[in-house]
mmCIF file with all atom_site columns, C-alpha atoms in Angstrom:
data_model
loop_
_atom_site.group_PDB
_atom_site.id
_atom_site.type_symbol
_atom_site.label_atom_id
_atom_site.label_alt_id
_atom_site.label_comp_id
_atom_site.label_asym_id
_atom_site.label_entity_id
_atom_site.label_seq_id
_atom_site.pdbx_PDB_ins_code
_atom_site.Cartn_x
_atom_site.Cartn_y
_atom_site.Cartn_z
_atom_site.occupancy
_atom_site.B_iso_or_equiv
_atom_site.pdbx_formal_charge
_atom_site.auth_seq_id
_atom_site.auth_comp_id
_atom_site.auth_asym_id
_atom_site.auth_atom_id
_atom_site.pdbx_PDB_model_num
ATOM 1   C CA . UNK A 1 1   ? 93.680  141.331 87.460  1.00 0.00 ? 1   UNK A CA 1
ATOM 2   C CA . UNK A 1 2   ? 92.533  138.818 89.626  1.00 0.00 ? 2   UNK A CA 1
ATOM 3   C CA . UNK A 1 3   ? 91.510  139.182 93.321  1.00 0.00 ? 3   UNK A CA 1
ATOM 4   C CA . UNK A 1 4   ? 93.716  137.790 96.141  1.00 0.00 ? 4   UNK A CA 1
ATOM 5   C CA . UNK A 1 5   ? 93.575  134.889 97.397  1.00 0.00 ? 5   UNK A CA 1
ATOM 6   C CA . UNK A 1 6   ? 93.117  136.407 100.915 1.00 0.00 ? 6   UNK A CA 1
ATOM 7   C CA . UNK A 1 7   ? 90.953  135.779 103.625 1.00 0.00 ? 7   UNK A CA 1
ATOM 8   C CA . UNK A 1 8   ? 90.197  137.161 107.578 1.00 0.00 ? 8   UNK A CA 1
ATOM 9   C CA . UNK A 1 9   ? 88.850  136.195 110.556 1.00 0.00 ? 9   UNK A CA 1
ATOM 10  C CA . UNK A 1 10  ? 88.440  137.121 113.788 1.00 0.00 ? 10  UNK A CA 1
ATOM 11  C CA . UNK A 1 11  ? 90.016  134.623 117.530 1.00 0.00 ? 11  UNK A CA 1
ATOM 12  C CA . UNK A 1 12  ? 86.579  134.713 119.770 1.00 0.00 ? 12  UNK A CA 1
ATOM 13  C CA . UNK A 1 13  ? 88.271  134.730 123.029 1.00 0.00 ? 13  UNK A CA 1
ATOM 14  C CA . UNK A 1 14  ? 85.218  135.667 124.831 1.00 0.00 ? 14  UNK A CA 1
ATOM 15  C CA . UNK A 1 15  ? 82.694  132.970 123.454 1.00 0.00 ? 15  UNK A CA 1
ATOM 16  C CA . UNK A 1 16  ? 80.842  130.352 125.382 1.00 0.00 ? 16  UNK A CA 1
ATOM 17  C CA . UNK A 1 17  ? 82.377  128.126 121.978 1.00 0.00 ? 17  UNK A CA 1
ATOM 18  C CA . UNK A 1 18  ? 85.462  125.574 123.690 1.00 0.00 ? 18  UNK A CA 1
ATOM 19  C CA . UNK A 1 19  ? 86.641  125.156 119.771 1.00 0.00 ? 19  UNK A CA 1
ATOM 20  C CA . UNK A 1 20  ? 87.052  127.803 116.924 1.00 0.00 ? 20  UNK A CA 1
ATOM 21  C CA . UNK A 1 21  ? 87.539  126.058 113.175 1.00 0.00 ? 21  UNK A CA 1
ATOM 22  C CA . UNK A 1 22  ? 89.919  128.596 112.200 1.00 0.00 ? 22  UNK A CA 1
ATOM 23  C CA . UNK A 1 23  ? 91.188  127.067 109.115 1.00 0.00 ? 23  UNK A CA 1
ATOM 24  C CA . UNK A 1 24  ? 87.334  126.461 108.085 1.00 0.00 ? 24  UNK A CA 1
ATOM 25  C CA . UNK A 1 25  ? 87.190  130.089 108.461 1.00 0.00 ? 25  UNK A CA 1
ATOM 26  C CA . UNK A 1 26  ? 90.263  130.889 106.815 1.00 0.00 ? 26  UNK A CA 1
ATOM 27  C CA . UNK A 1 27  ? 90.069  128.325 104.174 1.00 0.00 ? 27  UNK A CA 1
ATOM 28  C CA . UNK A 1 28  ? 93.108  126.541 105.080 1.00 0.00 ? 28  UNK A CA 1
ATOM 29  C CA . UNK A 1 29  ? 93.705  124.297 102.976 1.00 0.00 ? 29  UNK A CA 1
ATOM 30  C CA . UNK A 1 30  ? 97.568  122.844 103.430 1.00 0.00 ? 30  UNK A CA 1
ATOM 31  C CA . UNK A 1 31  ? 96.978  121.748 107.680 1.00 0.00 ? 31  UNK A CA 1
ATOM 32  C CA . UNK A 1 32  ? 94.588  122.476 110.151 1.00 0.00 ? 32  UNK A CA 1
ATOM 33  C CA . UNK A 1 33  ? 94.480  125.172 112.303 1.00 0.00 ? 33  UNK A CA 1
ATOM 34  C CA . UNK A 1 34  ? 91.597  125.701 115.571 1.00 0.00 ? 34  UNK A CA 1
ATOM 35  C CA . UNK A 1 35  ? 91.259  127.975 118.846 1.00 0.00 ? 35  UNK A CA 1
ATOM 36  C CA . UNK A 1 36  ? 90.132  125.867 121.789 1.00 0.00 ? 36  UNK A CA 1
ATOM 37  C CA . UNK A 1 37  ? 89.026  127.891 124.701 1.00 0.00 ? 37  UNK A CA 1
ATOM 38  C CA . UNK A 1 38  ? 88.913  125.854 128.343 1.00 0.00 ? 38  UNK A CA 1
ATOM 39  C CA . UNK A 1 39  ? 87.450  127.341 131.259 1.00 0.00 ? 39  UNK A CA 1
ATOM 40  C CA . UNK A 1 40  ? 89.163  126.806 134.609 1.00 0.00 ? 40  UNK A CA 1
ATOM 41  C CA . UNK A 1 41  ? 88.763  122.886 135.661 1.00 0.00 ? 41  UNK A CA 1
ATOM 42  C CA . UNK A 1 42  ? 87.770  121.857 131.630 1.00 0.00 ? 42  UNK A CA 1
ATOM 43  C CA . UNK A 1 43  ? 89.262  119.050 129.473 1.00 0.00 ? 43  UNK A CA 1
ATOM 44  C CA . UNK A 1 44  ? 89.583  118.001 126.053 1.00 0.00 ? 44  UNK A CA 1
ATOM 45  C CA . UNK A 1 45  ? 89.390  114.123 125.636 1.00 0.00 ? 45  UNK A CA 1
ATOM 46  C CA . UNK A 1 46  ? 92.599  112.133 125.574 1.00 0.00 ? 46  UNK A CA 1
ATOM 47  C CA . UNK A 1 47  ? 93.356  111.695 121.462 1.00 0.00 ? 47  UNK A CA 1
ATOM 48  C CA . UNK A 1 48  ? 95.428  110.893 119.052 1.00 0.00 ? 48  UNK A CA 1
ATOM 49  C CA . UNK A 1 49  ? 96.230  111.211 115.517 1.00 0.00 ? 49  UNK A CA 1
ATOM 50  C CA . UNK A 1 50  ? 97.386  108.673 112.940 1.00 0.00 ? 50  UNK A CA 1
ATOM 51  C CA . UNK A 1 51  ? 99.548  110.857 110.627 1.00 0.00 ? 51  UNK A CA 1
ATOM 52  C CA . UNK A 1 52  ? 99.476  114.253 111.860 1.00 0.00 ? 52  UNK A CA 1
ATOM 53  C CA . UNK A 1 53  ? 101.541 116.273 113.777 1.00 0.00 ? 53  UNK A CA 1
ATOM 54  C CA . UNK A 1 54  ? 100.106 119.005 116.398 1.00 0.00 ? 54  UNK A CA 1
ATOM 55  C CA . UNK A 1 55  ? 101.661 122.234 117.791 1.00 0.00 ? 55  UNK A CA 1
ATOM 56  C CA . UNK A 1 56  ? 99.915  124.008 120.587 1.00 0.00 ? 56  UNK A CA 1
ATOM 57  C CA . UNK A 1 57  ? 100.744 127.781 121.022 1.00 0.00 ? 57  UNK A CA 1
ATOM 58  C CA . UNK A 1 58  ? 99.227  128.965 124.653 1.00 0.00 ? 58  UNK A CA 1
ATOM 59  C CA . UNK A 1 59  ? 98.024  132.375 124.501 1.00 0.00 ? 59  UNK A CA 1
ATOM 60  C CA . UNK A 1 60  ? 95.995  132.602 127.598 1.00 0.00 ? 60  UNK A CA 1
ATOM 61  C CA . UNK A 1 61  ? 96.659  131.203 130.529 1.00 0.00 ? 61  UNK A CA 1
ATOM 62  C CA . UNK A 1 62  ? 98.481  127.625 131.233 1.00 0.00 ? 62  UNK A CA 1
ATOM 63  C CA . UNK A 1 63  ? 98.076  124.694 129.599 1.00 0.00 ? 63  UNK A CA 1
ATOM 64  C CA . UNK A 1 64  ? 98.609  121.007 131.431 1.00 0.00 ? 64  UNK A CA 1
ATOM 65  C CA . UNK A 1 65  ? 99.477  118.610 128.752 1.00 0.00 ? 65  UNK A CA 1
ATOM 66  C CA . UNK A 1 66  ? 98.855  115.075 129.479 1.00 0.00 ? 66  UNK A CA 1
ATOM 67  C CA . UNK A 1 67  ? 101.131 113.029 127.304 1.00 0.00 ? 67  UNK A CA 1
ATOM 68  C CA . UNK A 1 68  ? 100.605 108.915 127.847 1.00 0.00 ? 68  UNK A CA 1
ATOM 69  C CA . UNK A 1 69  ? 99.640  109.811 131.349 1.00 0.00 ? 69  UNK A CA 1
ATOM 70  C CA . UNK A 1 70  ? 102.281 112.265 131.961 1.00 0.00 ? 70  UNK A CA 1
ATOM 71  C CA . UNK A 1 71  ? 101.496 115.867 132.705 1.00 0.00 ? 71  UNK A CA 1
ATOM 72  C CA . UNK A 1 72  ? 103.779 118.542 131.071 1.00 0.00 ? 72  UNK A CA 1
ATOM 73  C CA . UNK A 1 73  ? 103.194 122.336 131.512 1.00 0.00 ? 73  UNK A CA 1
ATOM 74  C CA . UNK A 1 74  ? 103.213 125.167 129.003 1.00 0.00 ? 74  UNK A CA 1
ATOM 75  C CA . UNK A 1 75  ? 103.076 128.499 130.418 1.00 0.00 ? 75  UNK A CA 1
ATOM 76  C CA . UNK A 1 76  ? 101.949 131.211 128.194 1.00 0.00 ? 76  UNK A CA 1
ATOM 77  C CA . UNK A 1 77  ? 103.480 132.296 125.006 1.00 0.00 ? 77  UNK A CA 1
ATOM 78  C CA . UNK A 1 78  ? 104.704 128.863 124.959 1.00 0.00 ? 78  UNK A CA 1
ATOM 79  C CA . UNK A 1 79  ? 104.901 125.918 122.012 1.00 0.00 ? 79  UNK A CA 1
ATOM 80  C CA . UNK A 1 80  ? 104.790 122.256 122.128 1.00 0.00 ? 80  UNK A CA 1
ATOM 81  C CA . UNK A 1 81  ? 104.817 119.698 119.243 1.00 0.00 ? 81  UNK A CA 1
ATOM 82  C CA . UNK A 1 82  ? 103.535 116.459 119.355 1.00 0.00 ? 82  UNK A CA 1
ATOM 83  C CA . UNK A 1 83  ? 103.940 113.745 117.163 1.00 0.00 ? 83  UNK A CA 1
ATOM 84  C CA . UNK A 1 84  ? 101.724 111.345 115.665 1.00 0.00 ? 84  UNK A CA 1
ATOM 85  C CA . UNK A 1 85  ? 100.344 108.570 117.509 1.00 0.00 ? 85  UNK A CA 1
ATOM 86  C CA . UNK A 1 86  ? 101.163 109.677 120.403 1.00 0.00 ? 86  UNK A CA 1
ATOM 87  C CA . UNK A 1 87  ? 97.910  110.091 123.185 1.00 0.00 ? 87  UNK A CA 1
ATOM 88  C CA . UNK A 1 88  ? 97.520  113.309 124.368 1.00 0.00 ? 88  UNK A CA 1
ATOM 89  C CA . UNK A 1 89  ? 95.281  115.414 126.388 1.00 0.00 ? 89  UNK A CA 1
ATOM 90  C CA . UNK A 1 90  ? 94.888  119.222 127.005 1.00 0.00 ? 90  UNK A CA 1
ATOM 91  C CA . UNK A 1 91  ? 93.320  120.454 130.590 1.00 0.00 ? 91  UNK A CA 1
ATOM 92  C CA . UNK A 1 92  ? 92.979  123.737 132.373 1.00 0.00 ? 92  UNK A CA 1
ATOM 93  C CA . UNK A 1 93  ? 94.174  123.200 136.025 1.00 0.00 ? 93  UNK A CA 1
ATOM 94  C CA . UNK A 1 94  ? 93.979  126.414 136.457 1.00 0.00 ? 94  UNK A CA 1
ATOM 95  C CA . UNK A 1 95  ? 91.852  129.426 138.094 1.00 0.00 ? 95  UNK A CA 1
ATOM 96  C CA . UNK A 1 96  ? 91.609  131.693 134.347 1.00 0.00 ? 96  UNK A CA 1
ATOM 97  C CA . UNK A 1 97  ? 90.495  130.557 131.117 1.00 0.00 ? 97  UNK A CA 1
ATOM 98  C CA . UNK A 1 98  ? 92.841  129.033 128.552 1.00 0.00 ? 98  UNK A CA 1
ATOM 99  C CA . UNK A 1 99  ? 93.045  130.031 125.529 1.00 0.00 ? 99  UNK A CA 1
ATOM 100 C CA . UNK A 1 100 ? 95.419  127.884 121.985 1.00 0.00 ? 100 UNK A CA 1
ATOM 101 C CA . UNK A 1 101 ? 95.635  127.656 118.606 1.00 0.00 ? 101 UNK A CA 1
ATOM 102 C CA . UNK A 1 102 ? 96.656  124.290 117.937 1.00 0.00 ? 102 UNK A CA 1
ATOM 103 C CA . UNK A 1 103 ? 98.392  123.577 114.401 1.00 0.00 ? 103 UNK A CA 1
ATOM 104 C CA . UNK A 1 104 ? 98.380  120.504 112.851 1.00 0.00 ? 104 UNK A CA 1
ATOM 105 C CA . UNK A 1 105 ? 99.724  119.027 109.641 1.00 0.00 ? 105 UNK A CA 1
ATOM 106 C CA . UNK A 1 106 ? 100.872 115.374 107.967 1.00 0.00 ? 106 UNK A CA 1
ATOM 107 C CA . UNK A 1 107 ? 103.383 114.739 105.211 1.00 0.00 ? 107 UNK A CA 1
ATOM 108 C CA . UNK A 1 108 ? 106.761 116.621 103.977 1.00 0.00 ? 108 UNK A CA 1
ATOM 109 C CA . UNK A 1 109 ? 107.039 120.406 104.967 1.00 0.00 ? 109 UNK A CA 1
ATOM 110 C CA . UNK A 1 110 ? 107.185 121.921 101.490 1.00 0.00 ? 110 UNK A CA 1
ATOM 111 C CA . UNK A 1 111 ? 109.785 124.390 102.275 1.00 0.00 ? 111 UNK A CA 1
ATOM 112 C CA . UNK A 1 112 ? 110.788 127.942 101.427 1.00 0.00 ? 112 UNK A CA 1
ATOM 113 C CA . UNK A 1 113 ? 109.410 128.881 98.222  1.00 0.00 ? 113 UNK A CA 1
ATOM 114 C CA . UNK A 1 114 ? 109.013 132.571 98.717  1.00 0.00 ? 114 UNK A CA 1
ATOM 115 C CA . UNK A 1 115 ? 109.505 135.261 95.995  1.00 0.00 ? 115 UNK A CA 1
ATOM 116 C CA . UNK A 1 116 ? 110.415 138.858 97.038  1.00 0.00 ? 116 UNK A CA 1
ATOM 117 C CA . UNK A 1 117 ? 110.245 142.322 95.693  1.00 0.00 ? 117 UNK A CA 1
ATOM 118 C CA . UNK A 1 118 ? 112.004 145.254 96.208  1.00 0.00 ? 118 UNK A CA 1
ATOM 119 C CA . UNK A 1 119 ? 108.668 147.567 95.768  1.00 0.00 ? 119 UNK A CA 1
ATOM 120 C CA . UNK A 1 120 ? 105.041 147.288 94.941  1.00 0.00 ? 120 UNK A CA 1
ATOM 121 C CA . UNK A 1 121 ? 106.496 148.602 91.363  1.00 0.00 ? 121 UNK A CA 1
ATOM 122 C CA . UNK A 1 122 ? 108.426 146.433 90.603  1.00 0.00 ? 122 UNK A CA 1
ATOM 123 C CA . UNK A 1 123 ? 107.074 143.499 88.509  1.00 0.00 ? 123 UNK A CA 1
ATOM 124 C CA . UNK A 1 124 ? 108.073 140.493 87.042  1.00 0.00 ? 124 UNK A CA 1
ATOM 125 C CA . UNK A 1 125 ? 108.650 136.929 89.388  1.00 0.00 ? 125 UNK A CA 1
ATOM 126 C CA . UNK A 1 126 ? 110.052 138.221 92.044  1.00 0.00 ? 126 UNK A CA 1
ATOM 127 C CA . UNK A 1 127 ? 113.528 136.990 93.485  1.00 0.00 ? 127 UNK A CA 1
ATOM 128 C CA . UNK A 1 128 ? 115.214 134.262 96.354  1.00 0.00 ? 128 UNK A CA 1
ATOM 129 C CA . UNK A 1 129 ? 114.412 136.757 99.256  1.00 0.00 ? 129 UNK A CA 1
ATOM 130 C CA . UNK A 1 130 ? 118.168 136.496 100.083 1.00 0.00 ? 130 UNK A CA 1
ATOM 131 C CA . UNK A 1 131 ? 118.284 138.351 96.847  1.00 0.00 ? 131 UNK A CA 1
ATOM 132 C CA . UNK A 1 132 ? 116.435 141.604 97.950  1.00 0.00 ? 132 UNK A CA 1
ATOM 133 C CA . UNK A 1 133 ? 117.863 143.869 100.627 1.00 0.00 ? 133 UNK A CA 1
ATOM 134 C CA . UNK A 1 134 ? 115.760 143.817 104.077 1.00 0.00 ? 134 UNK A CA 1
ATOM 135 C CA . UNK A 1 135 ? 113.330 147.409 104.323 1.00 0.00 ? 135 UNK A CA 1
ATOM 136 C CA . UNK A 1 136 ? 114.766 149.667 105.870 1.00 0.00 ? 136 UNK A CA 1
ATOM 137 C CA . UNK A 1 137 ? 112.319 150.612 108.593 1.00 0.00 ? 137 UNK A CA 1
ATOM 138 C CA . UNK A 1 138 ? 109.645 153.219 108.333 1.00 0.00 ? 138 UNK A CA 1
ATOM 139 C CA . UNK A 1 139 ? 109.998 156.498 109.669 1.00 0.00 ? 139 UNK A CA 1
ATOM 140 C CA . UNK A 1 140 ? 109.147 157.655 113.412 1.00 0.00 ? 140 UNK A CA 1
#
């Protein structure tokens, strides 16, 4: 039997690095995928890409997002999507270090194509997940 196709690594939340290539690291192949780390007062360059689309998840701290001039705020734990072509710019107006991943893709989302099974025994395809009954949960 063949390996996985699986691969780890580690968000460096700590490091002097403003930009992690996380799907470099991964492998990623399908959209992009990077940590960007901004001290208090830092700022990435104002941007913007021809065909793909970004999301920015905050995880640390605040994010300002300057869209075509205009600043828009994402607290943490909060997601933004911005669409091609449009000029953007992330900055850290605050006191604590901010920490994203941003996600970025172009062309048609491919959809659900999951398979599901029942139990690592079970072989075979797999089924439409709406097919196999949720797990129940593991015990306390």
């Amino acid at each position: 039997m063949a390996e996985p196709d699986i691969a780890f690594t580690t968000i460096k939340t700590n490091g002097a690095d403003r930009f992690q290539p996380l799907r470099r690291e991964l492998g990623v192949t399908s959209f992009g995928m990077n940590l960007v780390t901004l001290a208090p007062r830092q700022r990435g360059r104002i941007h913007a890409h021809e065909r793909q689309e970004e999301v920015y998840l905050v995880l640390e701290g605040e994010l300002t997002l300057g869209v075509e001039g205009v600043e828009h705020t994402v607290a943490r734990n909060g997601l933004v999507r911005v669409g091609p072509g449009v000029r953007r710019q992330l900055v850290n107006r605050g006191t604590t270090t901010l920490v994203l991943i941003a996600l970025g893709g172009s062309g048609e989302h491919v959809g659900r194509d999951g398979r599901a099974w029942e139990s690592w025994e079970e072989s075979g395809d797999g089924r439409s997940p709406q097919e196999v009954p949720l797990p129940v949960d593991l015990p306390v």
